[in-house]
PDB file of C-alpha atoms in Angstrom:
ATOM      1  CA  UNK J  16       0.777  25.020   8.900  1.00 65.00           C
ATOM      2  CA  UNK J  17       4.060  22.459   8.468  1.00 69.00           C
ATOM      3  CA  UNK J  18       6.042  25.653   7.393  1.00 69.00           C
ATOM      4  CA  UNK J  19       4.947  28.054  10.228  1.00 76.00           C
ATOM      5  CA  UNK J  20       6.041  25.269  12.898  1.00 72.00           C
ATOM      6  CA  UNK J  21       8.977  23.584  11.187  1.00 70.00           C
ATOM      7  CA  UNK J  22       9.829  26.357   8.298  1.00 70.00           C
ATOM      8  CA  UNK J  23      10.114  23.724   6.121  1.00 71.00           C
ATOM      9  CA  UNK J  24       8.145  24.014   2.651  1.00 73.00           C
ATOM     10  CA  UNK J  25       6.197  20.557   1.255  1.00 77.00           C
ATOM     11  CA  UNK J  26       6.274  19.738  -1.716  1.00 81.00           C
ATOM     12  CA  UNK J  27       2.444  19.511  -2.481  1.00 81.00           C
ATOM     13  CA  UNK J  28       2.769  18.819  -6.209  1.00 85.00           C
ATOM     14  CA  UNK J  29       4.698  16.275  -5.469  1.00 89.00           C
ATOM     15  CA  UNK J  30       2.966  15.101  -2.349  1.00 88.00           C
ATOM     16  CA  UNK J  31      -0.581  13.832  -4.279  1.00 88.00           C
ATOM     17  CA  UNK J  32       1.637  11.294  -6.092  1.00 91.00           C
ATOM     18  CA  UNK J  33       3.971  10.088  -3.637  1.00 92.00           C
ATOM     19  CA  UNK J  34       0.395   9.347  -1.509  1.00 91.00           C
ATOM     20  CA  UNK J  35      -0.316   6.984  -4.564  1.00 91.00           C
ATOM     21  CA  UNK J  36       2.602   5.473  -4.867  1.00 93.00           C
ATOM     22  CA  UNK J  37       3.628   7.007  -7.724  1.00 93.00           C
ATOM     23  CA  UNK J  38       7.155   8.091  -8.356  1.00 94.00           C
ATOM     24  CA  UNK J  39       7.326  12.686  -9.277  1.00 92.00           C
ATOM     25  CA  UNK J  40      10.703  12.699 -10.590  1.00 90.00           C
ATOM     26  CA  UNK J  41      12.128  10.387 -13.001  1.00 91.00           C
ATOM     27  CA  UNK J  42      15.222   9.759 -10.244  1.00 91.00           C
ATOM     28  CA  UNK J  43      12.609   8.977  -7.695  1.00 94.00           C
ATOM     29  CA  UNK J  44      13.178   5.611  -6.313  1.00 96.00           C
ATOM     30  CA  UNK J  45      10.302   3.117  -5.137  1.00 97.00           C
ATOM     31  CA  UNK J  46      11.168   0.007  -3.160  1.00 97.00           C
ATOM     32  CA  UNK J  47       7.968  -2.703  -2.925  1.00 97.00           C
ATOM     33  CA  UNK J  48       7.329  -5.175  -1.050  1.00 96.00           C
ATOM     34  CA  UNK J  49       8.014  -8.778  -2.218  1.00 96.00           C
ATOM     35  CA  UNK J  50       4.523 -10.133  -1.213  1.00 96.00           C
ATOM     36  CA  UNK J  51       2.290  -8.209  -2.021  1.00 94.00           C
ATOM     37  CA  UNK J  52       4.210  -6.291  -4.516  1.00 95.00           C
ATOM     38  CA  UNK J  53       2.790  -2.977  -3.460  1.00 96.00           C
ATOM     39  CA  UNK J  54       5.091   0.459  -2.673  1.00 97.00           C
ATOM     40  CA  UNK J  55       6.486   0.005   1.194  1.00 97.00           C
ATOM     41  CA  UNK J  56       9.104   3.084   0.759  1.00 98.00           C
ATOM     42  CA  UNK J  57       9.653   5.985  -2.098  1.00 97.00           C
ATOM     43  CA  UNK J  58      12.824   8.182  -1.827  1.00 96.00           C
ATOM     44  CA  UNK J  59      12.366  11.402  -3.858  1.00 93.00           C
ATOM     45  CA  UNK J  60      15.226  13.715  -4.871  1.00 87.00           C
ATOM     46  CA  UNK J  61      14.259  17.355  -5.637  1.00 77.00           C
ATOM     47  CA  UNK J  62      16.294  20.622  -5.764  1.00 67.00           C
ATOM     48  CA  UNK J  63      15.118  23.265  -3.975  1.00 64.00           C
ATOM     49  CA  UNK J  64      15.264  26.477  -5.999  1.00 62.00           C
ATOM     50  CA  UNK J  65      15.249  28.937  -3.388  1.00 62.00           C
ATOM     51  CA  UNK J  66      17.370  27.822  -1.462  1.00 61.00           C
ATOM     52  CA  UNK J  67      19.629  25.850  -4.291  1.00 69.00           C
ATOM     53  CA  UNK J  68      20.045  22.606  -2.481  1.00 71.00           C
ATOM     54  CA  UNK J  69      19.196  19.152  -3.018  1.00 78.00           C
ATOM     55  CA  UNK J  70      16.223  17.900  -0.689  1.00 83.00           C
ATOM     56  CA  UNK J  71      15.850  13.973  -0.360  1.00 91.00           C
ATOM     57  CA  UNK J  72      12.268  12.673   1.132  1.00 93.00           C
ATOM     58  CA  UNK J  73      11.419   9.537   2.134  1.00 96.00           C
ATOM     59  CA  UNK J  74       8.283   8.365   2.223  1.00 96.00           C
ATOM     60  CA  UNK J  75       7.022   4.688   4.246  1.00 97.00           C
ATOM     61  CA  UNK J  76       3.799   3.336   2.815  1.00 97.00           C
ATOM     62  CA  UNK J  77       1.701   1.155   5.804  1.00 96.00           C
ATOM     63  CA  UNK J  78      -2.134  -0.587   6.474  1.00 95.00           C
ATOM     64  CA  UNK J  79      -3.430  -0.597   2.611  1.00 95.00           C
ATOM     65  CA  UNK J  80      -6.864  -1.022   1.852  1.00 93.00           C
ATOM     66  CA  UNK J  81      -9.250  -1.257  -0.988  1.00 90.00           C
ATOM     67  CA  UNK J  82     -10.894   1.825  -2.222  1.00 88.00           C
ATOM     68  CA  UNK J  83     -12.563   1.396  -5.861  1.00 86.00           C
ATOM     69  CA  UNK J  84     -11.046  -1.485  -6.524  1.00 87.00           C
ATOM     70  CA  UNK J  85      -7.158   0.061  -5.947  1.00 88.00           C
ATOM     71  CA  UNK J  86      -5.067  -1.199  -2.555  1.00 92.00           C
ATOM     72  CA  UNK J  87      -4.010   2.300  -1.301  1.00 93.00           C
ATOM     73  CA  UNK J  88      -1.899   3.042   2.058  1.00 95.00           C
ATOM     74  CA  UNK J  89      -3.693   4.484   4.350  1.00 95.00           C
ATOM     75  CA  UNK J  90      -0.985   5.417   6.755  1.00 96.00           C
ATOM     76  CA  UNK J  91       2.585   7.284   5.579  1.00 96.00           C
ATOM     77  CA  UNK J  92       5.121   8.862   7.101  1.00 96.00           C
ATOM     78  CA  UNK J  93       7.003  11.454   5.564  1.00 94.00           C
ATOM     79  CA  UNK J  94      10.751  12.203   6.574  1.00 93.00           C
ATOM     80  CA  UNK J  95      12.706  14.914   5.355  1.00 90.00           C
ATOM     81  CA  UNK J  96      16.221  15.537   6.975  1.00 88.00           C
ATOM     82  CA  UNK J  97      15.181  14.683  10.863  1.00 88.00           C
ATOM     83  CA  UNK J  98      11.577  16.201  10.379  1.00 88.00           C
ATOM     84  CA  UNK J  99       8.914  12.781  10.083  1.00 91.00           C
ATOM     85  CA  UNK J 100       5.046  14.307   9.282  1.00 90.00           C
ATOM     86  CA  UNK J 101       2.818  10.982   9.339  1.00 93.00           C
ATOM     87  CA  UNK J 102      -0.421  11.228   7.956  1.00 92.00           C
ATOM     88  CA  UNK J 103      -3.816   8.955   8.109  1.00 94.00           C
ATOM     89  CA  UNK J 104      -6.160   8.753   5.498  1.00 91.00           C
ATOM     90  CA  UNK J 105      -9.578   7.487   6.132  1.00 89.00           C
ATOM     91  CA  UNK J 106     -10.830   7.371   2.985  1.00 85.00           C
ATOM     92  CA  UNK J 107      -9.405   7.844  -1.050  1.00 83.00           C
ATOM     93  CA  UNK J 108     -11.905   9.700  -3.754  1.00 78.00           C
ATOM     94  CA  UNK J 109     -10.967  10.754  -7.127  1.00 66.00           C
ATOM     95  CA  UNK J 110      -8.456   7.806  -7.965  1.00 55.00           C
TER      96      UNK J 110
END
């Protein structure tokens, strides 16, 4: 659906760690808050192969809860270039 409106192609691979918190690439970068100590931002660098760029995402972490014992965001928005998809999660399985 993202790609037939924007033509843009997410990186779902990638996407089901960034959601954790979690860096996909070894470059990634993950700034965290200094309270709480969990993830507030990740900026991911990946090269697109079809295209042969390099594609930076940027990914805001907000309103964490507790699922299974794990403080997980439950709110994120995604920005690539000047393209933002937020996303809300109402509940976490399969930590």
């Amino acid at each position: 659906m993202i790609y037939t409106l924007t033509g843009l192609v997410l990186p779902t691979k990638a996407l089901s760690t960034w959601l954790k918190g979690i860096k996909f690439n070894n470059q990634d970068e993950i700034f965290y808050n200094e309270n709480s100590k969990l993830p507030e931002k990740l900026i991911s660098y990946s090269f697109e192969q079809q295209n042969k760029t390099k594609q930076i995402w940027q990914i805001e972490y907000r309103d964490y809860k507790s699922f299974s014992g794990h403080q997980l965001a439950t709110k994120f928005n995604i920005t690539h270039d000047n393209l933002t998809i937020k996303i809300a999660l109402s509940q976490w399985s399969h930590l």
